[in-house]
Amino acid sequence: MPWSESTPTKTRVITIILVLGLFAGGVAAFIDTGGPEAVEPGKTSVRWFAFDEGFSLAKQTNRKLLIDVYTDWCSWCKKMDKEVYTDPRVQEVLQARFVPVKLDAESSRELTLNNRTLSESRLAQEMGVTGYPTTVFFDSNVQFITKVAGYVESAQFARILRFIGEDHYRSKTFEEFLSIEDASDSQ
């Protein structure tokens, strides 16, 4: 609506306020400030551990460590929490083979690793994490296995978990594993 000199100032001010309010509301709709706890209660049975606790538990139970490196502002991290970690296929392998750990890549929270004290953000840097989410895998002796950068759809993520959790990575490539798995699925 073009304004002319005859448009009252009050009308102009109200119009500007309404437009700014609509714009601010639209921007706010795209901002989500929740961290991993933003997953709806009851939607997941994954029990996430702090790094220190998970590190110790992996050694005690001889399970691998899955570290979900995230940030509070990462929309793909939230999507992974809501769509992937809630999938029963993913939960089944996680529960059987892994100790799942959340690591905030921007946190200054200190943790101890091999008699070293460092922040969660420093550990993420040392693991070579440059994007979010990134899933990092360690064996039960906390030896690095691999990392997977970015969002991964739940069916594919379950396959990655089986590949690592069942130790297929020790004797074959992921592509070889997939071709064997696909062949057995078609029979």
Coordinates of C-alpha atoms in Angstrom, one line a residue:
M1 CA 0.0 0.0 0.0
P2 CA 1.8 3.1 -1.2
W3 CA 1.6 6.0 1.2
S4 CA 0.7 9.5 0.1
E5 CA 1.3 12.7 2.0
S6 CA -2.3 12.4 3.2
T7 CA -1.8 9.0 5.0
P8 CA -1.9 9.8 8.7
T9 CA 1.3 9.3 10.7
K10 CA -0.5 7.0 13.2
T11 CA -1.5 4.6 10.3
R12 CA 2.1 4.6 9.0
V13 CA 3.5 3.7 12.5
I14 CA 0.9 1.0 13.1
T15 CA 1.6 -0.5 9.6
I16 CA 5.4 -0.5 10.3
I17 CA 4.9 -2.1 13.7
L18 CA 2.7 -4.9 12.2
V19 CA 5.1 -5.6 9.4
L20 CA 8.1 -5.8 11.8
G21 CA 6.1 -8.0 14.2
L22 CA 5.2 -10.4 11.4
F23 CA 8.8 -10.5 10.3
A24 CA 10.1 -11.1 13.8
G25 CA 7.5 -13.8 14.4
G26 CA 8.5 -15.5 11.2
V27 CA 12.2 -15.5 12.1
A28 CA 11.5 -16.7 15.6
A29 CA 9.6 -19.7 14.1
F30 CA 12.8 -20.9 12.6
I31 CA 14.9 -20.6 15.7
D32 CA 15.1 -23.5 18.1
T33 CA 17.2 -23.0 21.2
G34 CA 16.8 -26.4 22.8
G35 CA 19.8 -28.8 23.0
P36 CA 19.5 -32.6 22.9
E37 CA 16.8 -32.4 25.6
A38 CA 14.6 -30.9 22.9
V39 CA 13.5 -34.4 21.9
E40 CA 9.9 -34.9 23.1
P41 CA 9.8 -36.9 26.3
G42 CA 8.8 -40.5 25.8
K43 CA 9.9 -40.4 22.2
T44 CA 13.2 -42.1 22.8
S45 CA 14.6 -44.7 25.1
V46 CA 18.2 -43.9 24.3
R47 CA 20.0 -43.2 27.6
W48 CA 22.7 -40.6 26.8
F49 CA 25.7 -40.5 29.0
A50 CA 28.1 -37.7 29.8
F51 CA 31.6 -38.3 28.3
D52 CA 33.3 -39.3 31.5
E53 CA 30.6 -41.7 32.5
G54 CA 30.3 -43.2 29.0
F55 CA 34.1 -43.6 28.7
S56 CA 34.2 -45.6 32.0
L57 CA 31.1 -47.7 31.1
A58 CA 32.4 -48.6 27.7
K59 CA 35.5 -50.1 29.3
Q60 CA 33.5 -51.9 32.0
T61 CA 30.9 -53.4 29.6
N62 CA 33.2 -54.0 26.6
R63 CA 30.9 -52.0 24.4
K64 CA 31.9 -49.4 21.8
L65 CA 31.5 -45.7 22.4
L66 CA 29.2 -43.7 20.1
I67 CA 29.8 -40.0 20.6
D68 CA 27.1 -37.7 19.1
V69 CA 28.9 -34.3 18.7
Y70 CA 26.2 -31.6 18.5
T71 CA 25.6 -27.9 19.1
D72 CA 22.5 -26.2 20.6
W73 CA 21.8 -24.3 17.4
C74 CA 22.2 -27.2 14.9
S75 CA 18.8 -28.0 13.3
W76 CA 20.3 -31.2 11.7
C77 CA 21.3 -32.4 15.2
K78 CA 17.8 -31.9 16.4
K79 CA 16.4 -33.8 13.4
M80 CA 18.8 -36.6 14.1
D81 CA 17.6 -36.8 17.7
K82 CA 13.9 -36.7 16.7
E83 CA 14.0 -39.0 13.7
V84 CA 17.0 -41.2 13.9
Y85 CA 17.7 -42.0 17.5
T86 CA 14.0 -42.7 18.1
D87 CA 13.9 -45.4 15.4
P88 CA 13.6 -48.9 16.9
R89 CA 16.2 -50.3 14.5
V90 CA 18.7 -47.8 15.7
Q91 CA 17.8 -48.1 19.4
E92 CA 18.1 -51.9 19.2
V93 CA 21.7 -51.8 18.0
L94 CA 22.6 -48.9 20.2
Q95 CA 21.4 -50.7 23.3
A96 CA 23.2 -54.0 22.4
R97 CA 26.5 -52.7 21.2
F98 CA 27.2 -49.1 22.2
V99 CA 27.5 -46.7 25.1
P100 CA 25.9 -43.5 23.6
V101 CA 27.4 -40.2 24.6
K102 CA 26.4 -36.6 23.9
L103 CA 29.2 -34.1 23.5
D104 CA 28.4 -30.4 23.1
A105 CA 31.0 -29.0 20.7
E106 CA 30.7 -25.5 22.1
S107 CA 30.7 -26.4 25.8
S108 CA 33.5 -25.3 28.1
R109 CA 32.5 -28.1 30.5
E110 CA 35.7 -29.9 31.6
L111 CA 36.2 -33.6 31.4
T112 CA 39.1 -35.9 32.0
L113 CA 40.5 -38.2 29.4
N114 CA 43.7 -40.3 29.9
N115 CA 44.8 -38.1 32.8
R116 CA 44.2 -34.9 30.8
T117 CA 41.6 -32.3 31.6
L118 CA 40.1 -30.5 28.6
S119 CA 36.8 -29.0 27.6
E120 CA 34.1 -30.7 25.5
S121 CA 34.8 -28.1 22.7
R122 CA 38.5 -28.9 22.8
L123 CA 37.8 -32.6 22.6
A124 CA 35.6 -32.1 19.6
Q125 CA 38.4 -30.1 17.9
E126 CA 40.9 -32.9 18.7
M127 CA 38.6 -35.5 17.2
G128 CA 38.6 -33.4 14.0
V129 CA 35.0 -32.5 14.1
T130 CA 34.3 -29.5 11.8
G131 CA 30.5 -29.9 11.2
Y132 CA 27.4 -30.9 13.1
P133 CA 26.1 -33.4 13.8
T134 CA 29.2 -35.7 13.7
T135 CA 29.1 -39.2 15.1
V136 CA 32.4 -40.5 16.4
F137 CA 33.0 -44.2 17.1
F138 CA 35.6 -45.6 19.5
D139 CA 36.2 -49.2 20.6
S140 CA 35.9 -50.2 24.3
N141 CA 39.6 -49.4 24.8
V142 CA 38.8 -45.9 23.5
Q143 CA 40.7 -46.4 20.3
F144 CA 39.3 -44.4 17.4
I145 CA 37.4 -46.4 14.8
T146 CA 35.8 -43.7 12.5
K147 CA 33.6 -40.7 12.3
V148 CA 30.5 -40.0 10.3
A149 CA 29.8 -36.3 9.5
G150 CA 26.3 -35.0 9.0
Y151 CA 22.8 -36.1 9.2
V152 CA 22.2 -39.8 8.3
E153 CA 18.7 -41.2 7.6
S154 CA 17.7 -43.8 10.2
A155 CA 17.8 -47.0 8.0
Q156 CA 21.3 -46.2 6.8
F157 CA 22.4 -45.2 10.3
A158 CA 21.2 -48.6 11.6
R159 CA 23.4 -50.2 9.0
I160 CA 26.4 -48.2 10.0
L161 CA 25.8 -49.2 13.6
R162 CA 25.6 -52.9 12.7
F163 CA 28.8 -52.5 10.6
I164 CA 30.7 -51.0 13.5
G165 CA 28.9 -52.7 16.4
E166 CA 29.3 -56.2 15.0
D167 CA 33.0 -55.6 14.1
H168 CA 32.5 -56.0 10.3
Y169 CA 34.7 -52.9 9.9
R170 CA 37.7 -55.1 10.9
S171 CA 37.5 -57.3 7.8
K172 CA 35.6 -55.5 5.1
T173 CA 34.7 -52.1 3.7
F174 CA 31.3 -50.6 4.3
E175 CA 30.4 -51.1 0.6
E176 CA 31.3 -54.9 0.9
F177 CA 29.2 -55.1 4.1
L178 CA 26.2 -53.4 2.3
S179 CA 26.4 -55.7 -0.7
I180 CA 26.5 -58.8 1.5
E181 CA 23.6 -57.5 3.6
D182 CA 21.6 -56.5 0.5
A183 CA 22.2 -60.0 -0.9
S184 CA 21.0 -61.7 2.3
D185 CA 17.9 -59.4 2.4
S186 CA 16.8 -60.3 -1.1
Q187 CA 16.8 -64.1 -0.3

